[in-house]
Coordinates of C-alpha atoms in Angstrom, one line a residue:
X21 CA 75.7 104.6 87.2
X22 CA 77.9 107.1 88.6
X23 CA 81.4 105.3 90.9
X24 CA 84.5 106.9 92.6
X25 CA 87.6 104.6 91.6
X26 CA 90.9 104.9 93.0
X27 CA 92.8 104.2 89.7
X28 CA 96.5 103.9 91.2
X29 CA 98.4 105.7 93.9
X30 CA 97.7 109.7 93.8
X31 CA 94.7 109.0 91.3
X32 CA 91.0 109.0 92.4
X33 CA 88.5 109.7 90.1
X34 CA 84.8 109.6 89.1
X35 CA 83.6 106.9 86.3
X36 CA 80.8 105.2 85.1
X37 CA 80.2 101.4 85.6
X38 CA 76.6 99.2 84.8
X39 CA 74.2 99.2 87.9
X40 CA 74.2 95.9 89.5
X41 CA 71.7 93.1 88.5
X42 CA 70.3 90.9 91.4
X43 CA 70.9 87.7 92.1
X44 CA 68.7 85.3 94.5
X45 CA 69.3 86.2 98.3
X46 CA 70.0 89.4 97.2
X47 CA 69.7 92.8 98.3
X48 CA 69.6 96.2 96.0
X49 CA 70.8 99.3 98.3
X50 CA 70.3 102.8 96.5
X51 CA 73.6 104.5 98.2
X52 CA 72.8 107.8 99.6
X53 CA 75.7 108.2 101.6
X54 CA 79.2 106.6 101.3
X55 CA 82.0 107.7 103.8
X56 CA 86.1 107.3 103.3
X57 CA 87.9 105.7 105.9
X58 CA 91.5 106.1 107.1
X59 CA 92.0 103.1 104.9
X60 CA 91.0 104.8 101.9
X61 CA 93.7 107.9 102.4
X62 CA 95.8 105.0 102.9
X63 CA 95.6 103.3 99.4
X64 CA 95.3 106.8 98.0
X65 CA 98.7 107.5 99.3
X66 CA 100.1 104.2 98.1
X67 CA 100.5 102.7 102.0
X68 CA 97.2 100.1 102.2
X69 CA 99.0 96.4 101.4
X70 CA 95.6 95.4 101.4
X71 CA 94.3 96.8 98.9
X72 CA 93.8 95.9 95.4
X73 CA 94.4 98.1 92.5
X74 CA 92.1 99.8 90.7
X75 CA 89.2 99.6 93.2
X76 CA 86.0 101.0 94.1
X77 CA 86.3 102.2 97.9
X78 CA 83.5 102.6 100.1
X79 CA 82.7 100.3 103.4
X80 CA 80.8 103.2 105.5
X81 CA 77.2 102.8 104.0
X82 CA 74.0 104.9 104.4
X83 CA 71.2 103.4 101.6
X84 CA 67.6 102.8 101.6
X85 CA 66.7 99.4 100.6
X86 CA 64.5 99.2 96.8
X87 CA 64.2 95.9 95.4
X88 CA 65.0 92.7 96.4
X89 CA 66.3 89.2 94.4
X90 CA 64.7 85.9 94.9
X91 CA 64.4 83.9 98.0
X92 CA 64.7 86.8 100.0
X93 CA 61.3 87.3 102.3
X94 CA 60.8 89.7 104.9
X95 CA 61.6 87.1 107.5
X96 CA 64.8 86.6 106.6
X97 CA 65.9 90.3 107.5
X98 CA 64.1 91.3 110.4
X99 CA 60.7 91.9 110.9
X100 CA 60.9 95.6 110.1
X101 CA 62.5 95.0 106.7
X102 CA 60.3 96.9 104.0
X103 CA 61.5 98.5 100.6
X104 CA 62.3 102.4 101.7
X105 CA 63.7 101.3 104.4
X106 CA 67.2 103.3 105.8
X107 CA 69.9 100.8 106.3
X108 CA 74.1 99.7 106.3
X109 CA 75.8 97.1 105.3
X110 CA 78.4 94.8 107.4
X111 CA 81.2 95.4 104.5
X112 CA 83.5 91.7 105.8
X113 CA 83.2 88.2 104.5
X114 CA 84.0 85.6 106.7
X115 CA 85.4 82.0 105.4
X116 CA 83.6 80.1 108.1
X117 CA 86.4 77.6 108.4
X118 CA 89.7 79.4 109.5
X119 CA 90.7 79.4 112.8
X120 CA 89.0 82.7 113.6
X121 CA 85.5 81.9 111.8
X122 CA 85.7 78.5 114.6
X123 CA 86.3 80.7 117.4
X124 CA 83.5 82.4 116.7
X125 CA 85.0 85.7 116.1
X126 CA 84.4 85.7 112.3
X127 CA 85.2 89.5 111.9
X128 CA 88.9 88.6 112.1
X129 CA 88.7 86.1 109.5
X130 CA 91.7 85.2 108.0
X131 CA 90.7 85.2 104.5
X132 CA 88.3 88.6 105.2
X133 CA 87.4 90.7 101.9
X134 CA 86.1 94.1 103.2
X135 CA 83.9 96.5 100.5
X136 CA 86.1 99.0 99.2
X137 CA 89.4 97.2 100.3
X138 CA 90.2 93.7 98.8
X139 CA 87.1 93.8 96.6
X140 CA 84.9 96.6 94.7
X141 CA 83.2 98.7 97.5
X142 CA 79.8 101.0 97.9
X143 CA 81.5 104.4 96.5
X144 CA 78.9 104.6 94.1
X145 CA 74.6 104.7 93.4
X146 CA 73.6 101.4 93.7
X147 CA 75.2 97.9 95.6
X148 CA 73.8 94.7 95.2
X149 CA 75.1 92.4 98.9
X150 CA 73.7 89.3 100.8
X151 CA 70.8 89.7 102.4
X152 CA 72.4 88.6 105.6
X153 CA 74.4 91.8 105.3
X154 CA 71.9 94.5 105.1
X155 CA 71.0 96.0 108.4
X156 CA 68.4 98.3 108.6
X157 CA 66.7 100.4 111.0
X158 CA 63.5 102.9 110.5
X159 CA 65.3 105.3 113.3
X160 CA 68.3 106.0 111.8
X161 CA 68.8 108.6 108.8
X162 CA 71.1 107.1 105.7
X163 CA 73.6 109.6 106.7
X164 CA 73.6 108.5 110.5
X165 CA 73.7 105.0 108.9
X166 CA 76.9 106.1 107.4
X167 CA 78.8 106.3 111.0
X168 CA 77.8 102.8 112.0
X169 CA 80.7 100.9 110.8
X170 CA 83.6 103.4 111.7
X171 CA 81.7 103.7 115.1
X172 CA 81.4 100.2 115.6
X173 CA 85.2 99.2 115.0
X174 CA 85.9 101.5 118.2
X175 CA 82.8 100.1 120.5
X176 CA 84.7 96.5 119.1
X177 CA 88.0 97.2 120.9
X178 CA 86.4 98.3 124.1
X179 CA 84.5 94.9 123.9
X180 CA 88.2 93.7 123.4
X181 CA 89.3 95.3 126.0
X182 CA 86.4 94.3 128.5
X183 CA 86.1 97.5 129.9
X184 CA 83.7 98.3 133.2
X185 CA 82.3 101.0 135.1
X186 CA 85.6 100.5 137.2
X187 CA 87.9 101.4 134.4
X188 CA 89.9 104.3 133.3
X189 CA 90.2 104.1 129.7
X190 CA 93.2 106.0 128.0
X191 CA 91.9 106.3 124.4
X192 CA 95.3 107.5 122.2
X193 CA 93.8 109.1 118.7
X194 CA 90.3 110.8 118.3
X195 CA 89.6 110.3 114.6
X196 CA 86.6 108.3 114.0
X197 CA 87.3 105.0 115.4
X198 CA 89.3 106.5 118.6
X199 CA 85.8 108.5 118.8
X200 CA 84.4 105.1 118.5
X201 CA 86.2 103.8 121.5
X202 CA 85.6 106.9 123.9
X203 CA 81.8 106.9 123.2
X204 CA 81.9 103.0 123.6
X205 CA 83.8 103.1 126.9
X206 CA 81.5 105.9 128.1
X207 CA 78.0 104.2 127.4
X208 CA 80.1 101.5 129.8
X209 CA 80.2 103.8 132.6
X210 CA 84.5 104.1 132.6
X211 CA 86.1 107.3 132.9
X212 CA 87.6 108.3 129.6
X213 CA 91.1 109.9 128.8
X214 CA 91.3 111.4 125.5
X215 CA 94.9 111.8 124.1
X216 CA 95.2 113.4 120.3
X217 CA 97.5 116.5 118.9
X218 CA 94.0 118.6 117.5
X219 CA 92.1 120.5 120.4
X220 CA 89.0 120.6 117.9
X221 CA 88.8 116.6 118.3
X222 CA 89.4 116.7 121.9
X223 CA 86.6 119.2 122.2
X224 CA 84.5 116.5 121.0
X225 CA 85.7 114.1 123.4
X226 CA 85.4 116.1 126.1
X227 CA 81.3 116.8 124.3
X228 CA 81.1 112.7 124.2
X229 CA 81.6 112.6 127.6
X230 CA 85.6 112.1 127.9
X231 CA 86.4 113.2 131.5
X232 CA 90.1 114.1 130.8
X233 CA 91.6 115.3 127.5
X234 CA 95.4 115.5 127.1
X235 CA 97.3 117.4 123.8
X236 CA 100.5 115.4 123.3
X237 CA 101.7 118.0 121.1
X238 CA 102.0 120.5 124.1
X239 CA 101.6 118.5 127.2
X240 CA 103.8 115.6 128.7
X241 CA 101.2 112.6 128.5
X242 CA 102.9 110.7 130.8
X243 CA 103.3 113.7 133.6
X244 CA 99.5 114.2 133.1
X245 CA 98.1 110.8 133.4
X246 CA 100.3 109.6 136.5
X247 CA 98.6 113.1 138.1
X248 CA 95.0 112.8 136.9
X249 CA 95.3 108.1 137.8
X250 CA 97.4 109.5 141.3
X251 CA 100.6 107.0 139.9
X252 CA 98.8 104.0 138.5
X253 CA 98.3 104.5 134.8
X254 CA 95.2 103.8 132.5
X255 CA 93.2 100.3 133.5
X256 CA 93.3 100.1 129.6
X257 CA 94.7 102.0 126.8
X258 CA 93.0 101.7 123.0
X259 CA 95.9 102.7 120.5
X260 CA 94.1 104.3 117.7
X261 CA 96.3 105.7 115.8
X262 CA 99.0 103.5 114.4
X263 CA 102.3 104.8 115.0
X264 CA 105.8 103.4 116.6
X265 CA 105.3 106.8 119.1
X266 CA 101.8 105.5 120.2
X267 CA 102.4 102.3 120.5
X268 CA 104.9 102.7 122.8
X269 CA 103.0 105.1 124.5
X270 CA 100.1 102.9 125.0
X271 CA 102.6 100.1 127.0
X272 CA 104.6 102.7 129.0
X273 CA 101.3 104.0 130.2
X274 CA 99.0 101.2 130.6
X275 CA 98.9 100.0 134.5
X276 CA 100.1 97.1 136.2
X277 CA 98.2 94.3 134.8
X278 CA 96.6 96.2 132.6
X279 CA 95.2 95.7 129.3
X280 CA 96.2 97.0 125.8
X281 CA 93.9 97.3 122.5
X282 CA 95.7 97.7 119.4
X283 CA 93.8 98.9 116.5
X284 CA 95.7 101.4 114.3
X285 CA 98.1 100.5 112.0
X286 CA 102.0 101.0 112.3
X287 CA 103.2 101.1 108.7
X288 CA 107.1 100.7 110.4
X289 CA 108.3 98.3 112.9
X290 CA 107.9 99.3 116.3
X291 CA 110.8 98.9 119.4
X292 CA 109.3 97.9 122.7
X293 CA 110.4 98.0 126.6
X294 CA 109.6 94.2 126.1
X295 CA 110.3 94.2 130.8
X296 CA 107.0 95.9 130.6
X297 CA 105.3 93.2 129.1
X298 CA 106.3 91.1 131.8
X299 CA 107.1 93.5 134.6
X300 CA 102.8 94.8 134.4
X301 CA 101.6 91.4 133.0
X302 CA 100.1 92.9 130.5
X303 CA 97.4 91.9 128.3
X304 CA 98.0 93.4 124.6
X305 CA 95.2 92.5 122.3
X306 CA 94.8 93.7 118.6
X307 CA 91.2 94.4 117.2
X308 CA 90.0 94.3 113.9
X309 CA 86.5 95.1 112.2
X310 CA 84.0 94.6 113.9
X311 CA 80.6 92.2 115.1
X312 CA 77.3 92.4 114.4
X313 CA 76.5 93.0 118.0
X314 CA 78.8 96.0 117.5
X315 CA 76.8 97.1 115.2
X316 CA 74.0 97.1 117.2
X317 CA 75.1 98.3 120.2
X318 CA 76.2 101.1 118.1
X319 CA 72.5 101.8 116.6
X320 CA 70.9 101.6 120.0
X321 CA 73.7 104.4 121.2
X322 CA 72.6 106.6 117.8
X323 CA 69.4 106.2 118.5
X324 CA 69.3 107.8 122.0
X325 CA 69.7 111.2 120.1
X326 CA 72.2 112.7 122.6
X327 CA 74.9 112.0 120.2
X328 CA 76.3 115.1 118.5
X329 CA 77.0 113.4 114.9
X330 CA 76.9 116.6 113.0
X331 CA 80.4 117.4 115.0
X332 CA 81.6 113.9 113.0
X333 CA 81.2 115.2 109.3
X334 CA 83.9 117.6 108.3
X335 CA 82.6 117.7 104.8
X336 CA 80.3 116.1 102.3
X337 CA 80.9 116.2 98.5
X338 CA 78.9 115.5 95.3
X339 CA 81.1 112.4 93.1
X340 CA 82.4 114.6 91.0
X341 CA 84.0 116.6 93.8
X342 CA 86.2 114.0 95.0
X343 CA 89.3 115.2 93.6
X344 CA 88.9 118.5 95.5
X345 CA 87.8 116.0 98.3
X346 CA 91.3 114.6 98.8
X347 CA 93.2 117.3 98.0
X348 CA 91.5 118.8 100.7
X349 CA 92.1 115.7 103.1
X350 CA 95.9 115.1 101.8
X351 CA 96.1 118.9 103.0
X352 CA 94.6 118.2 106.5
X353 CA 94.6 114.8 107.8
X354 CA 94.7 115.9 111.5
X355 CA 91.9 118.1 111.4
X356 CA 89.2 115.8 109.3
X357 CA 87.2 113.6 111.2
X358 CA 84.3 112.0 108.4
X359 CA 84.1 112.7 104.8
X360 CA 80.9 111.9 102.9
X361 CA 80.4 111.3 99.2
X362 CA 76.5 112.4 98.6
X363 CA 75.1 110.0 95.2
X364 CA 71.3 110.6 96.3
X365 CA 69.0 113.3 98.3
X366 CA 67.4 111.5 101.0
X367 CA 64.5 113.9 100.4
X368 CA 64.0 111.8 97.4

């Protein structure tokens, strides 16, 4: 069957590997839809420490279920569970011993493998997973299915970051998981700033529902926010980009006693106003992955059908496009939001 492989730094390629076999509790997913993460550019570029080498990406999954190993009955899914069905995949392990696993917040296990990342991933026709992985859905299109998990790490770090309908919510970065967080923090009733350096994805935000939009690249973010909060600062900032700049931003903004959700990624150490930390009593909380309940929330939001998720694809290739693929996203990283890999017609 037809796979995408990242080889080695700079080298991605189509190849050709056996189509799984099932094993008992398993689940056989035709892949209709696989999407590349940030993570993915990442280990492309040689910058993922994560990631083994040579490996299969894929963790954004939009299938339909078509055969099933033994020991696996209906019940065992849900009661909707039926070959044909449209479905994702929850793409972590969890160890169930570590620390994390016993504080119930298994999706920051310490020994996590994600699809695509530490192990083989979905970039290709078929994947054979644990049937307590597969979640499926009649509502929801394979290629809406495909925006679940990116979604669903952003509606995490609002969960992390407790927000209410008393909130403002600073969101810094509006790729997919900062647009994760904004529509998360939204469907919570807060008031949402957007902050990013591309006025296309701020459009979006501002089409999600953000209230306020800010373009750090020609306004001064901190001028803006103390006007549009009247001196206070964001109730909570989510740093979704993963830089030294943002994450100072995120504490030099963030109000008195406010909290702080860190989910991107700084690949170089980062020099903080540490008097902040204890000046604001600030709570600073990472986020990572995501939980099943995520997941869910997530679905229930797609399934409302006043979500504009044709504004989240920027492209969708065949597999043996995907050179041209990431030349094109090496070429424009700021202005891609979702990029699809297409192994199957969901006409079929």
């Amino acid at each position: 069957m037809k796979a995408i492989q990242i080889n080695k730094p700079g080298d991605i390629s189509p190849i050709d590997i056996p189509q799984p076999v099932l094993k008992a509790g398993e689940v056989l997913i035709k892949v209709c839809y696989a999407g590349f993460c940030g993570s993915d550019l990442n280990t492309y570029r040689g910058g993922n420490a994560l990631a083994k080498m040579p490996v299969i990406p894929g963790h954004e999954i939009g299938g339909v279920i078509v055969d099933v190993g033994s020991n696996v009955s209906d019940s065992q899914l849900n009661e909707n569970f039926s070959i044909g069905l449209p479905c994702t995949v929850n793409p972590y392990t969890a160890c169930g011993t570590c620390s994390s696993c016993r504080n119930g917040r298994p999706n920051a296990c310490r020994f996590n493998q994600t699809l695509g990342v530490q192990r083989d991933g979905a970039m290709c026709e078929y994947i054979a997973v644990p049937r307590e992985k597969v979640i499926a859905d009649p509502e929801i299109s394979p290629k809406d299915f495909c925006l679940v998990e990116p979604l669903s790490v952003g509606f995490h770090a609002v969960r992390r970051g407790e927000v209410t309908v008393h909130d403002v919510v600073m969101v810094i970065g509006c790729g997919m998981i900062g647009i994760g967080a904004i529509a998360g923090a939204i469907q919570r009733g807060a008031s949402v700033i957007a902050v990013d350096i591309d006025d296309n994805k701020l459009l979006l935000a501002k089409q999600l529902g953000a209230t306020y939009t800010i373009n750090s690249l020609t306004n001064n973010v901190h001028d803006r926010l103390q006007t549009i909060t009247e001196n206070t600062g964001s109730d909570v900032v989510i740093e979704a980009v993963g830089s030294p700049a943002t994450y100072q931003m995120a504490v030099n903004e963030v109000a008195f006693t406010g909290r702080v959700v860190c989910i991107g990624y700084a690949k170089e150490q980062v020099a903080f106003e540490t008097r902040y930390f204890v000046q604001k009593e600030l709570d600073i909380r990472g986020s990572r992955n995501a939980m099943p309940e995520d997941f869910r929330a997530v679905m229930e939001y797609l399934k409302k059908g006043d979500c504009p998720v044709e504004k989240f694809i920027s492209a969708i290739y065949p597999p043996a496009q995907v050179v041209e693929a990431f030349r094109h996203w090496t070429a424009n990283p700021a202005r891609t939001l979702k990029i699809l890999i297409e192994f199957a017609s969901t006409d079929n």
